[in-house]
Coordinates of C-alpha atoms and ligand atoms in Angstrom, one line a residue:
X1 CA 53.8 -19.9 -26.4
X2 CA 57.3 -19.3 -27.6
X3 CA 59.0 -15.9 -27.2
X4 CA 58.5 -13.1 -29.5
X5 CA 61.7 -10.5 -30.2
X6 CA 61.5 -8.8 -26.5
X7 CA 63.1 -5.9 -28.6
X8 CA 59.5 -5.3 -30.1
X9 CA 58.1 -4.4 -26.9
X10 CA 60.2 -2.2 -25.4
X11 CA 58.5 1.2 -25.0
X12 CA 60.0 4.6 -24.2
X13 CA 62.7 4.9 -26.9
X14 CA 63.6 8.3 -28.6
X15 CA 65.6 7.3 -31.0
X16 CA 64.6 4.7 -33.7
X17 CA 66.3 3.2 -36.8
X18 CA 65.2 1.5 -39.6
X19 CA 67.1 -0.3 -42.6
X20 CA 65.1 -2.5 -45.5
X21 CA 67.4 -4.4 -47.8
X22 CA 67.0 -6.2 -50.2
X23 CA 69.1 -9.5 -51.5
X24 CA 71.8 -9.1 -54.3
X25 CA 70.7 -11.9 -57.5
X26 CA 72.7 -15.4 -56.6
X27 CA 74.2 -15.0 -53.3
X28 CA 73.2 -18.0 -50.8
X29 CA 72.1 -15.7 -48.0
X30 CA 71.9 -18.1 -44.9
X31 CA 75.6 -16.6 -43.8
X32 CA 74.9 -13.5 -43.4
X33 CA 71.4 -14.0 -42.1
X34 CA 72.9 -15.8 -39.3
X35 CA 75.4 -13.2 -39.0
X36 CA 72.8 -10.3 -38.6
X37 CA 70.4 -12.5 -36.0
X38 CA 74.0 -13.0 -34.2
X39 CA 74.0 -9.5 -33.9
X40 CA 70.3 -9.7 -32.8
X41 CA 71.7 -11.8 -29.9
X42 CA 73.8 -9.1 -28.5
X43 CA 71.9 -7.1 -25.7
X44 CA 73.5 -3.5 -25.9
X45 CA 72.9 0.0 -25.1
X46 CA 70.0 -0.4 -28.7
X47 CA 67.0 -2.4 -29.0
X48 CA 67.2 -4.6 -32.4
X49 CA 64.5 -6.5 -34.2
X50 CA 64.9 -8.6 -37.4
X51 CA 62.3 -9.9 -39.5
X52 CA 62.7 -10.9 -42.7
X53 CA 60.5 -10.7 -45.9
X54 CA 58.5 -13.6 -46.8
X55 CA 60.4 -15.3 -50.3
X56 CA 63.6 -14.6 -48.5
X57 CA 61.7 -16.4 -44.9
X58 CA 60.7 -19.5 -46.7
X59 CA 64.5 -19.3 -48.9
X60 CA 66.0 -19.3 -45.3
X61 CA 64.2 -22.9 -44.1
X62 CA 63.4 -21.9 -40.8
X63 CA 59.7 -23.0 -40.3
X64 CA 56.7 -21.7 -40.6
X65 CA 55.6 -18.2 -41.0
X66 CA 52.7 -17.2 -40.5
X67 CA 50.3 -19.1 -43.0
X68 CA 48.7 -16.3 -44.6
X69 CA 52.0 -14.7 -45.7
X70 CA 52.7 -13.0 -48.8
X71 CA 54.4 -9.6 -50.1
X72 CA 52.4 -6.6 -50.0
X73 CA 50.7 -6.1 -52.8
X74 CA 49.4 -2.1 -54.2
X75 CA 46.2 -1.2 -52.4
X76 CA 43.2 1.3 -53.9
X77 CA 43.6 3.4 -56.9
X78 CA 45.0 6.8 -58.4
X79 CA 45.4 9.4 -55.6
X80 CA 43.7 6.8 -52.9
X81 CA 46.7 3.7 -53.6
X82 CA 49.4 2.1 -50.8
X83 CA 52.4 1.4 -54.1
X84 CA 54.1 -2.2 -52.7
X85 CA 57.5 -1.9 -52.4
X86 CA 58.3 -5.2 -51.2
X87 CA 62.1 -6.1 -49.5
X88 CA 64.2 -8.9 -47.8
X89 CA 65.0 -7.8 -44.4
X90 CA 63.7 -5.6 -42.1
X91 CA 65.9 -4.2 -39.1
X92 CA 64.5 -1.7 -36.6
X93 CA 66.9 -1.2 -33.9
X94 CA 66.0 2.0 -31.4
X95 CA 66.9 3.6 -27.7
X96 CA 67.7 5.7 -25.8
X97 CA 70.5 7.2 -28.1
X98 CA 71.2 8.1 -31.5
X99 CA 74.4 7.3 -31.4
X100 CA 74.2 3.5 -30.4
X101 CA 71.6 2.9 -32.9
X102 CA 74.6 4.1 -35.8
X103 CA 76.4 2.0 -33.9
X104 CA 74.5 -0.8 -34.4
X105 CA 72.8 -0.2 -37.5
X106 CA 76.5 0.2 -39.1
X107 CA 77.3 -3.6 -37.6
X108 CA 74.2 -4.3 -40.0
X109 CA 75.7 -2.7 -42.9
X110 CA 78.9 -4.8 -42.2
X111 CA 77.2 -8.2 -41.6
X112 CA 75.5 -7.9 -44.7
X113 CA 77.7 -6.4 -47.2
X114 CA 78.0 -7.9 -50.5
X115 CA 74.7 -10.1 -49.5
X116 CA 71.9 -7.3 -49.7
X117 CA 71.5 -3.5 -50.1
X118 CA 69.8 -1.7 -48.5
X119 CA 66.8 0.4 -50.1
X120 CA 65.7 1.9 -46.9
X121 CA 67.8 3.8 -44.5
X122 CA 66.2 6.2 -42.1
X123 CA 66.6 7.7 -38.9
X124 CA 63.8 8.7 -36.9
X125 CA 62.5 9.8 -33.0
X126 CA 59.6 10.3 -31.1
X127 CA 58.1 14.0 -31.2
X128 CA 57.6 15.9 -28.2
X129 CA 55.0 13.4 -26.0
X130 CA 54.8 10.8 -28.6
X131 CA 53.1 13.0 -31.4
X132 CA 53.3 12.7 -35.1
X133 CA 54.5 15.8 -37.1
X134 CA 50.6 16.4 -38.0
X135 CA 50.9 17.0 -33.7
X136 CA 48.5 14.7 -32.3
X137 CA 49.5 11.9 -30.4
X138 CA 49.8 8.5 -31.7
X139 CA 49.2 5.2 -30.3
X140 CA 46.1 6.1 -28.1
X141 CA 44.7 3.3 -28.3
X142 CA 47.6 0.9 -28.7
X143 CA 46.9 -2.4 -27.0
X144 CA 48.7 -2.3 -23.1
X145 CA 50.5 -5.1 -21.3
X146 CA 49.6 -9.0 -22.6
X147 CA 46.9 -7.0 -24.5
X148 CA 50.0 -6.1 -27.1
X149 CA 51.3 -10.1 -27.4
X150 CA 47.8 -11.0 -28.2
X151 CA 47.3 -8.3 -30.9
X152 CA 50.8 -8.7 -31.9
X153 CA 52.1 -12.5 -31.5
X154 CA 51.1 -15.5 -33.2
X155 CA 50.3 -18.3 -30.3
X156 CA 52.0 -21.4 -32.9
X157 CA 55.2 -19.7 -33.9
X158 CA 56.2 -17.1 -31.7
X159 CA 56.6 -14.9 -34.3
X160 CA 54.6 -11.6 -35.7
X161 CA 53.6 -10.1 -39.1
X162 CA 55.2 -6.6 -39.1
X163 CA 54.1 -4.2 -41.6
X164 CA 55.5 -1.4 -42.8
X165 CA 54.9 2.0 -45.3
X166 CA 56.8 5.3 -45.5
X167 CA 54.2 7.9 -45.9
X168 CA 55.6 11.7 -46.8
X169 CA 53.5 14.2 -45.3
X170 CA 52.2 17.2 -46.5
X171 CA 52.0 19.2 -43.7
X172 CA 51.5 22.9 -45.2
X173 CA 48.3 21.2 -46.4
X174 CA 47.6 20.1 -43.5
X175 CA 48.2 23.1 -41.4
X176 CA 46.5 25.4 -43.5
X177 CA 43.3 23.3 -41.6
X178 CA 41.3 24.8 -38.6
X179 CA 42.3 22.7 -35.4
X180 CA 38.6 21.3 -34.9
X181 CA 38.5 20.4 -38.8
X182 CA 42.5 19.0 -38.2
X183 CA 40.6 16.8 -35.4
X184 CA 37.8 15.7 -37.2
X185 CA 40.2 14.1 -39.8
X186 CA 42.1 12.2 -37.1
X187 CA 39.1 11.4 -35.0
X188 CA 40.6 12.7 -31.7
X189 CA 40.8 15.7 -29.8
X190 CA 44.5 17.7 -30.8
X191 CA 45.4 18.7 -27.2
X192 CA 44.9 15.4 -25.2
X193 CA 43.6 12.3 -27.5
X194 CA 40.4 12.2 -26.7
X195 CA 38.2 10.6 -28.9
X196 CA 35.6 12.1 -30.9
X197 CA 32.3 10.9 -29.8
X198 CA 28.7 10.5 -31.3
X199 CA 27.8 12.9 -34.4
X200 CA 31.3 14.6 -33.4
X201 CA 33.3 11.8 -35.0
X202 CA 33.3 11.7 -39.2
X203 CA 32.8 8.2 -41.2
X204 CA 35.8 9.4 -42.8
X205 CA 38.4 9.8 -39.9
X206 CA 41.4 7.8 -39.4
X207 CA 39.8 6.9 -36.5
X208 CA 36.8 5.6 -37.5
X209 CA 38.0 3.4 -40.2
X210 CA 40.9 1.7 -38.0
X211 CA 38.6 0.6 -35.0
X212 CA 37.7 -2.3 -36.4
X213 CA 36.9 -5.3 -34.2
X214 CA 39.2 -8.0 -34.3
X215 CA 42.1 -6.3 -36.4
X216 CA 44.2 -5.2 -33.5
X217 CA 47.4 -4.7 -33.8
X218 CA 50.8 -3.1 -32.5
X219 CA 51.7 -0.1 -33.7
X220 CA 55.2 1.6 -33.0
X221 CA 55.2 4.4 -36.0
X222 CA 57.6 7.1 -35.9
X223 CA 58.3 9.8 -37.2
X224 CA 61.0 11.3 -39.7
X225 CA 62.4 13.8 -41.7
X226 CA 64.0 16.8 -41.9
X227 CA 62.7 20.8 -42.7
X228 CA 62.3 19.2 -46.6
X229 CA 60.3 15.9 -46.5
X230 CA 59.3 14.3 -43.3
X231 CA 56.8 12.0 -42.0
X232 CA 55.9 8.5 -40.4
X233 CA 57.2 5.3 -40.9
X234 CA 54.4 2.6 -39.7
X235 CA 55.8 0.2 -38.3
X236 CA 53.2 -2.4 -36.7
X237 CA 53.1 -5.8 -35.6
X238 CA 50.4 -8.1 -35.8
X239 CA 49.6 -11.7 -34.9
X240 CA 48.4 -11.6 -39.0
X241 CA 48.7 -10.9 -42.3
X242 CA 44.6 -10.6 -42.4
X243 CA 43.7 -7.9 -39.9
X244 CA 46.3 -5.7 -42.2
X245 CA 44.7 -5.6 -45.2
X246 CA 41.4 -5.1 -43.7
X247 CA 42.9 -2.4 -41.6
X248 CA 44.4 -0.8 -45.4
X249 CA 40.9 -2.1 -47.3
X250 CA 39.5 1.0 -45.1
X251 CA 41.4 2.8 -45.2
X252 CA 42.1 2.8 -49.2
X253 CA 38.0 3.0 -49.8
X254 CA 38.2 -0.8 -51.2
X255 CA 35.0 -1.3 -48.9
X256 CA 31.1 -1.5 -50.0
X257 CA 31.0 1.4 -48.5
X258 CA 33.5 3.3 -50.2
X259 CA 34.8 6.0 -47.9
X260 CA 38.8 6.5 -47.9
X261 CA 40.3 7.6 -44.8
X262 CA 40.9 11.4 -45.2
X263 CA 44.4 10.8 -43.3
X264 CA 45.4 9.7 -46.9
X265 CA 44.3 13.6 -48.5
X266 CA 47.1 15.2 -46.0
X267 CA 49.9 12.1 -46.1
X268 CA 50.9 9.5 -48.7
X269 CA 52.4 6.3 -48.2
X270 CA 55.4 5.9 -50.6
X271 CA 57.1 2.5 -49.4
X272 CA 55.1 -0.5 -48.1
X273 CA 56.1 -4.6 -47.0
X274 CA 55.0 -7.3 -45.3
X275 CA 57.9 -9.2 -43.3
X276 CA 57.6 -12.0 -41.2
X277 CA 59.7 -11.4 -37.0
X278 CA 60.8 -14.6 -35.5
X279 CA 60.5 -15.6 -32.4
X280 CA 63.5 -15.3 -30.1
X281 CA 64.7 -19.1 -30.5
X282 CA 63.8 -19.2 -34.0
X283 CA 66.2 -16.4 -34.2
X284 CA 68.6 -17.9 -32.2
X285 CA 68.5 -21.1 -34.0
X286 CA 69.5 -19.0 -37.0
X287 CA 72.3 -17.5 -35.3
X288 CA 73.6 -20.6 -34.7
X289 CA 73.9 -21.9 -37.8
Ligands
HEM301 C1 50.4 8.9 -41.8 C2 49.7 7.6 -41.4 C3 49.5 7.4 -39.7 C4 49.2 8.6 -39.2 C5 49.8 9.8 -38.8 C6 48.4 8.1 -38.8 C7 48.3 8.7 -36.4 C8 47.2 8.3 -35.8 C9 46.8 8.6 -35.1 C10 46.7 10.0 -34.4 C11 46.0 7.7 -34.5 C12 45.1 7.8 -33.4 C13 45.5 7.7 -31.6 C14 46.2 6.6 -31.5 O1 44.7 5.4 -31.2 O2 47.0 6.3 -31.5 C15 45.8 6.8 -34.5 C16 44.6 5.3 -34.6 C17 45.0 4.0 -35.4 N1 46.3 4.0 -36.4 FE1 46.8 5.5 -37.5 N2 47.8 6.6 -38.8 C18 48.8 6.7 -39.5 C19 48.8 5.1 -40.7 C20 48.1 4.2 -40.1 C21 48.0 2.9 -40.9 C22 48.3 2.5 -42.3 C23 47.7 2.0 -40.6 C24 47.0 0.4 -40.4 C25 47.6 -0.4 -41.2 C26 46.8 2.4 -38.8 C27 46.1 2.3 -37.9 C28 45.9 2.6 -36.6 C29 44.5 2.0 -36.1 C30 44.4 0.8 -35.7 C31 44.7 3.0 -35.0 C32 43.5 2.7 -33.8 C33 42.3 2.9 -33.9 C34 41.3 2.8 -32.6 O3 41.0 1.6 -31.8 O4 40.8 3.5 -32.1 N3 47.6 4.0 -39.1 N4 46.6 6.6 -36.3

């Protein structure tokens, strides 16, 4: 198998930074994409993952992405909808320290200046013992060790489909629920993340809607925000796009049972995009120009 970008799998980094860029009209993206790929070759105190929107990836002509990759389209209706905001370049930087992440973010901005503009520029963090801001541990059922590669990487190309969504939480609303009710929203206990079982597990809990066979993904989401707006930047890697579509249809009630994930009554996605993270080898070839 062609090796994926190693930084996807480096865990335990507490400082997080993400940039989403849209390409300007009428520019040649090749030189800027090469500079970006060169930056990603540099090993430093912070990790960097680079991915491209479907249209830009085919324009760069660097080989296949996942065969089913396309722009993210909105899913669901009304209050239970996920909007699309497909952009062209995704850069995820993570490390031990925010200043190191910031240095790399500035270098990315330099590389893309005049060619693409940052539509999303978001600094995040690990909250206590890897909790979402709702107070629940996020990542318990994530695949571990080699199962991560199996979930996240297409063995043909060594690349991954990446799905991102910025969610905005209504924590005031969530926190009016007593803890046992919050646990029924998530489907796990709050203190120690034990999955609810049997009759105790509601059909509309987040775990009930996302624990679906054949849809394993590798999640690297992180909290962000201020005392005002705050939420989760959902970031996950999959070997194909279909598994994300299945998960999203279950969350947003686009299924025969019509059940939506109760979590979306307490948090709303405000962006959504699919990306292709090419293998380390293809990224190196892109860097060489
Ligand atoms: C506000 C947004 C979200 C929050 C706060 C959130 C939080 C959580 C939490 C607390 C868990 C249980 C612990 C764990 O296994 O990690 C979980 C599980 C999971 N989530 Fe989310 N999540 C969000 C959005 C999403 C989205 C958009 C997807 C998929 C597109 C997703 C897919 C999953 C999957 C696959 C699991 C594991 C289910 C299992 O196998 O048990 N989540 N999430």
